[in-house]
Amino acid sequence: MLKPLVAIVTATLLAAPVAAEVNIYSSREPQLINPILDAFTAETGIKTNIVFIKDGLIERLKAEGRRSPADLVLTTDISNLNAIVEAGVTQPVMSEVISANIPETFRDPEGNWFGLTSRARVIYASKDRVAEGEVTTYEDLVDPKWEGRICTRSGSHNYNIGLLSAVVAHHGEEAAETWLAGIKANLARKPQGNDRAQVKAIWAGECDIAIGNTYYMGEMLKDEEQLAWANSVTIEFPILGDSGVHVNLSGMAMTKSAPNTEDALALMEYLTSEAAQTMYAEINFEYPLLETATPSELVQSWGEFVPDSMPLVDIAKMRGTALKIVDRVNFNE
Ligand code: FE
């Protein structure tokens, strides 16, 4: 019985025109990207299908192997992009369009991943208890004047590991360990909660400064309960090692098994275009990576900054060291 069925299915597939489409596995919520995908389809006629995979994206790609329908992966954080490459489920992409649009420090030299937006990891400071301009560097956070005044989430979270990796990349392992121990000594409480929970703690008077990603300011401002937390703080952009503000990114990668490479490449290039960059950054209060695209007015109102010039690939190499340092200083205890 099976054989004729296969024959019929095959015949139907052969008869149908090949639909232009791109299949996306995304760890970012679809509502962030749907408006951009719609615009892409309107412009090119290429259909897109997006599957939201919160956890286990790499495992799924590995399990599906060559039969995976996925063409493109969208995710956040350099550590996730690196992990996808290390799992061997991506393929290098060479595109003059993307190379021209995305700065070198925000893409893999081998073409396995490309950044799309950036987010800065900054200081949220109490409007009442911290003077404007009082925090100017990440290194300053170990100053004894901050004793009992700093809040942060777990040191093992990707966001903090990214920052610590950058400290290692700039100052070396030993200095980074001293720095993290110094921050631990200044904590108001054990690391806990997410980035927004730290701003809430400032609002509640538990601490005066916190480490957090910029886009959470936008998220808090649109939430009725969190609005008061947001209004109790300012954003300060600290400098790391005379270079700039620590930033991380969201990005994309083409899968090794991509069935629709040409259409996927068209979408990748589109995502680096001015229209898509502006929209993508605006929806999640992030920064576009294309230089001619501008962040939303709200994001611009938080202030201007220069990002750390060290390539993210060099920062990501320090991840293992950073994880060990967090353990050695017992940061989370
Ligand atoms: Fe986040």
Coordinates of C-alpha atoms and ligand atoms in Angstrom, one line a residue:
M1 CA 0.0 0.0 0.0
L2 CA 2.8 2.4 0.8
K3 CA 4.5 2.4 -2.6
P4 CA 1.6 3.8 -4.6
L5 CA 1.0 6.5 -2.0
V6 CA 4.6 7.6 -2.3
A7 CA 4.3 7.6 -6.0
I8 CA 1.2 9.8 -5.9
V9 CA 2.8 12.2 -3.4
T10 CA 5.9 12.5 -5.5
A11 CA 3.9 13.1 -8.6
T12 CA 1.9 15.8 -6.9
L13 CA 5.1 17.5 -5.7
L14 CA 6.7 17.4 -9.1
A15 CA 3.6 18.9 -10.7
A16 CA 3.3 21.7 -8.3
P17 CA 5.3 24.8 -9.1
V18 CA 8.2 25.3 -6.7
A19 CA 7.0 27.7 -4.1
A20 CA 9.6 30.3 -3.1
E21 CA 9.8 30.2 0.7
V22 CA 12.1 30.5 3.7
N23 CA 11.7 28.5 6.9
I24 CA 12.9 30.2 10.0
Y25 CA 13.6 28.8 13.5
S26 CA 13.6 31.7 15.9
S27 CA 14.3 31.9 19.6
R28 CA 13.0 35.5 19.3
E29 CA 9.3 35.9 19.6
P30 CA 7.6 36.0 16.3
Q31 CA 5.8 39.3 16.9
L32 CA 9.2 41.0 16.9
I33 CA 9.9 39.8 13.3
N34 CA 6.5 39.2 11.7
P35 CA 6.0 42.8 10.5
I36 CA 9.4 42.6 8.8
L37 CA 8.7 39.2 7.2
D38 CA 5.4 40.6 5.8
A39 CA 7.2 43.5 4.3
F40 CA 9.8 41.1 2.8
T41 CA 7.1 38.9 1.3
A42 CA 5.3 41.9 -0.2
E43 CA 8.5 43.0 -1.8
T44 CA 9.8 39.7 -3.1
G45 CA 6.9 37.3 -3.3
I46 CA 8.9 34.9 -1.1
K47 CA 6.8 33.3 1.6
T48 CA 8.2 32.9 5.1
N49 CA 7.3 30.3 7.8
I50 CA 8.5 31.0 11.3
V51 CA 8.7 28.5 14.1
F52 CA 9.3 29.9 17.6
I53 CA 11.6 27.7 19.6
K54 CA 12.3 29.1 23.0
D55 CA 14.7 26.3 24.2
G56 CA 16.5 23.5 22.5
L57 CA 16.9 25.1 19.1
I58 CA 20.3 23.5 18.5
E59 CA 19.1 20.1 19.7
R60 CA 16.2 20.2 17.3
L61 CA 18.5 21.1 14.3
K62 CA 20.9 18.3 15.2
A63 CA 18.1 15.8 15.6
E64 CA 16.5 16.8 12.3
G65 CA 19.9 16.6 10.5
R66 CA 19.8 16.9 6.8
R67 CA 16.0 16.5 6.7
S68 CA 15.6 19.8 8.7
P69 CA 13.2 22.2 6.9
A70 CA 14.9 25.1 8.5
D71 CA 16.8 27.6 6.3
L72 CA 17.6 30.4 8.8
V73 CA 18.1 30.8 12.5
L74 CA 17.3 34.0 14.4
T75 CA 18.6 34.3 17.9
T76 CA 20.1 36.6 20.5
D77 CA 23.5 36.7 22.2
I78 CA 26.9 36.0 20.8
S79 CA 27.1 32.9 23.0
N80 CA 24.0 31.4 21.3
L81 CA 25.3 32.3 17.8
N82 CA 28.7 30.7 18.6
A83 CA 27.0 27.6 20.1
I84 CA 25.1 27.1 16.8
V85 CA 28.2 27.3 14.8
E86 CA 30.1 25.0 17.1
A87 CA 27.3 22.4 16.9
G88 CA 28.1 22.3 13.1
V89 CA 24.6 23.1 11.9
T90 CA 25.4 26.3 10.0
Q91 CA 26.9 27.0 6.7
P92 CA 29.1 30.0 5.7
V93 CA 27.4 32.7 3.6
M94 CA 29.3 35.2 1.5
S95 CA 27.4 38.3 0.6
E96 CA 28.6 41.6 -0.5
V97 CA 25.4 43.2 0.5
I98 CA 25.6 42.0 4.1
S99 CA 29.3 42.7 4.3
A100 CA 28.6 46.3 3.2
N101 CA 25.7 46.7 5.7
I102 CA 26.9 45.0 8.9
P103 CA 30.1 46.3 10.5
E104 CA 33.0 43.7 10.7
T105 CA 33.0 43.6 14.5
F106 CA 29.4 42.4 14.4
R107 CA 29.8 39.4 12.1
D108 CA 31.7 36.1 11.9
P109 CA 34.8 36.4 9.7
E110 CA 33.9 33.0 8.3
G111 CA 30.4 34.1 7.4
N112 CA 28.6 31.6 9.8
W113 CA 26.7 34.3 11.6
F114 CA 25.7 37.9 11.2
G115 CA 24.5 40.5 13.7
L116 CA 21.3 42.3 13.1
T117 CA 20.8 44.5 16.1
S118 CA 22.8 45.4 19.1
R119 CA 21.9 46.1 22.7
A120 CA 24.1 47.8 25.3
R121 CA 24.7 46.4 28.7
V122 CA 24.6 49.5 30.8
I123 CA 24.1 50.9 34.3
Y124 CA 20.7 51.7 35.6
A125 CA 21.2 54.4 38.3
S126 CA 18.8 55.8 40.9
K127 CA 17.6 59.3 40.0
D128 CA 17.5 60.2 43.7
R129 CA 20.7 58.6 45.1
V130 CA 23.2 58.7 42.3
A131 CA 24.5 61.9 40.8
E132 CA 24.4 62.3 37.0
G133 CA 27.7 61.2 35.6
E134 CA 28.8 59.4 38.7
V135 CA 29.3 56.1 36.9
T136 CA 31.6 56.5 33.9
T137 CA 33.4 53.1 33.6
Y138 CA 32.7 49.4 34.4
E139 CA 35.9 49.4 36.3
D140 CA 34.5 52.1 38.7
L141 CA 31.9 49.6 39.9
V142 CA 34.5 48.1 42.3
D143 CA 35.0 51.5 44.1
P144 CA 34.2 51.0 47.8
K145 CA 31.8 53.9 47.6
W146 CA 29.3 51.5 46.0
E147 CA 29.5 49.0 48.9
G148 CA 26.1 47.5 49.5
R149 CA 24.6 49.5 46.6
I150 CA 24.8 47.3 43.5
C151 CA 22.2 44.8 42.2
T152 CA 22.6 42.3 39.4
R153 CA 21.2 39.1 38.1
S154 CA 23.2 35.8 38.2
G155 CA 26.8 36.1 37.2
S156 CA 26.3 32.9 35.1
H157 CA 23.6 34.4 32.9
N158 CA 24.7 34.9 29.3
Y159 CA 24.4 38.7 29.5
N160 CA 26.8 38.9 32.5
I161 CA 29.1 36.3 31.1
G162 CA 29.3 38.4 27.9
L163 CA 30.3 41.4 29.9
L164 CA 32.8 39.5 32.0
S165 CA 34.2 38.0 28.8
A166 CA 34.8 41.5 27.5
V167 CA 36.5 42.5 30.8
V168 CA 38.8 39.4 30.4
A169 CA 39.5 40.4 26.7
H170 CA 40.5 43.9 27.7
H171 CA 42.3 43.4 31.0
G172 CA 43.3 39.8 31.2
E173 CA 42.1 36.9 33.4
E174 CA 43.6 38.0 36.7
A175 CA 42.4 41.6 36.6
A176 CA 38.9 40.4 35.5
E177 CA 38.8 38.1 38.6
T178 CA 39.8 41.0 40.9
W179 CA 37.1 43.1 39.2
L180 CA 34.3 40.5 39.7
A181 CA 35.3 40.0 43.3
G182 CA 35.2 43.7 43.8
I183 CA 31.7 43.9 42.4
K184 CA 30.6 41.0 44.6
A185 CA 31.9 42.9 47.6
N186 CA 29.7 45.8 46.6
L187 CA 26.5 43.8 46.1
A188 CA 23.4 44.8 48.0
R189 CA 22.0 41.3 47.8
K190 CA 22.7 37.9 46.3
P191 CA 22.5 37.9 42.5
Q192 CA 18.9 37.0 41.6
G193 CA 16.0 37.8 39.2
N194 CA 16.2 39.2 35.7
D195 CA 17.4 42.6 34.5
R196 CA 14.1 44.3 35.2
A197 CA 14.0 42.9 38.8
Q198 CA 17.2 44.9 39.5
V199 CA 15.5 48.2 38.4
K200 CA 12.6 47.3 40.6
A201 CA 15.0 46.8 43.5
I202 CA 16.4 50.3 42.9
W203 CA 12.8 51.7 42.8
A204 CA 12.2 49.9 46.1
G205 CA 15.3 51.3 47.7
E206 CA 17.2 48.0 48.0
C207 CA 20.1 49.2 45.8
D208 CA 21.3 52.3 43.9
I209 CA 22.8 51.0 40.7
A210 CA 22.2 47.9 38.6
I211 CA 23.6 46.3 35.5
G212 CA 21.1 45.8 32.7
N213 CA 20.4 45.7 29.0
T214 CA 19.1 48.9 27.4
Y215 CA 16.0 47.6 25.8
Y216 CA 14.4 46.7 29.1
M217 CA 13.9 50.4 29.7
G218 CA 11.6 50.4 26.7
E219 CA 9.9 47.2 27.9
M220 CA 9.3 48.7 31.4
L221 CA 8.0 52.0 30.0
K222 CA 5.2 50.2 28.1
D223 CA 4.2 48.1 31.2
E224 CA 1.7 49.7 33.6
E225 CA 3.3 48.2 36.8
Q226 CA 6.9 48.6 35.6
L227 CA 6.6 52.2 34.5
A228 CA 7.4 53.5 38.0
W229 CA 10.5 51.3 38.1
A230 CA 11.7 52.8 34.8
N231 CA 11.0 56.3 36.0
S232 CA 13.1 55.9 39.1
V233 CA 16.3 55.4 37.2
T234 CA 18.5 56.9 34.5
I235 CA 20.7 55.0 32.0
E236 CA 24.4 55.6 32.2
F237 CA 26.7 54.3 29.5
P238 CA 30.0 53.1 31.1
I239 CA 33.2 52.8 29.1
L240 CA 35.2 49.6 29.2
G241 CA 39.0 49.8 29.0
D242 CA 39.1 53.2 27.2
S243 CA 37.2 51.6 24.4
G244 CA 33.4 51.9 24.7
V245 CA 30.2 50.4 26.0
H246 CA 29.8 46.7 26.2
V247 CA 27.3 45.6 23.6
N248 CA 25.8 42.2 22.6
L249 CA 23.6 41.4 19.6
S250 CA 20.8 39.6 18.0
G251 CA 21.7 37.8 14.8
M252 CA 21.1 35.2 12.1
A253 CA 22.7 32.1 10.6
M254 CA 21.9 30.0 7.6
T255 CA 21.5 26.3 8.5
K256 CA 23.8 23.7 6.9
S257 CA 20.8 21.8 5.6
A258 CA 18.9 24.8 4.3
P259 CA 16.6 23.6 1.4
N260 CA 16.0 27.1 0.1
T261 CA 19.5 28.7 0.1
E262 CA 18.7 31.4 -2.5
D263 CA 15.5 32.6 -0.9
A264 CA 17.1 32.4 2.6
L265 CA 20.0 34.6 1.3
A266 CA 17.5 37.1 -0.1
L267 CA 15.9 37.3 3.3
M268 CA 19.2 37.6 5.1
E269 CA 20.2 40.5 2.8
Y270 CA 16.8 42.1 3.3
L271 CA 17.2 42.0 7.1
T272 CA 20.3 44.1 6.8
S273 CA 18.5 46.7 4.6
E274 CA 17.6 50.1 6.0
A275 CA 13.8 49.4 6.1
A276 CA 14.2 46.1 8.0
Q277 CA 17.0 47.4 10.2
T278 CA 14.9 50.4 11.3
M279 CA 11.9 48.2 12.0
Y280 CA 13.7 45.4 13.7
A281 CA 15.6 47.7 16.1
E282 CA 12.5 49.8 16.8
I283 CA 10.2 46.9 17.8
N284 CA 12.5 45.7 20.5
F285 CA 14.1 49.0 21.5
E286 CA 17.5 47.9 20.1
Y287 CA 20.1 49.6 18.0
P288 CA 20.3 48.9 14.2
L289 CA 23.7 47.7 13.0
L290 CA 23.4 49.4 9.6
E291 CA 25.0 52.8 10.0
T292 CA 22.5 54.7 8.0
A293 CA 19.5 53.4 10.0
T294 CA 18.7 55.2 13.2
P295 CA 17.3 53.9 16.5
S296 CA 13.8 55.0 17.6
E297 CA 13.3 58.4 19.2
L298 CA 12.8 56.8 22.6
V299 CA 16.1 54.8 22.3
Q300 CA 17.9 57.9 21.1
S301 CA 16.6 59.8 24.1
W302 CA 18.6 57.5 26.4
G303 CA 21.8 59.1 25.1
E304 CA 24.6 58.5 22.6
F305 CA 27.5 56.1 23.1
V306 CA 30.4 54.5 21.4
P307 CA 30.3 50.7 21.5
D308 CA 33.4 48.7 22.5
S309 CA 35.5 48.3 19.4
M310 CA 36.8 44.9 20.2
P311 CA 35.2 42.3 17.8
L312 CA 32.6 40.1 19.5
V313 CA 34.4 37.0 18.2
D314 CA 37.4 37.9 20.4
I315 CA 35.1 38.6 23.4
A316 CA 33.3 35.3 22.9
K317 CA 36.6 33.4 23.0
M318 CA 36.8 34.3 26.7
R319 CA 33.5 32.7 27.6
G320 CA 35.1 29.6 29.2
T321 CA 37.5 31.8 31.3
A322 CA 34.6 34.0 32.4
L323 CA 32.5 31.0 33.6
K324 CA 35.5 29.8 35.6
I325 CA 36.0 33.2 37.2
V326 CA 32.3 33.3 38.3
D327 CA 32.8 30.0 40.0
R328 CA 36.1 31.0 41.6
V329 CA 34.8 34.2 43.2
N330 CA 31.7 32.3 44.2
F331 CA 29.8 35.2 42.7
N332 CA 26.3 33.8 42.9
E333 CA 26.6 32.7 46.6
Ligands
FE1 FE 16.8 40.0 27.3

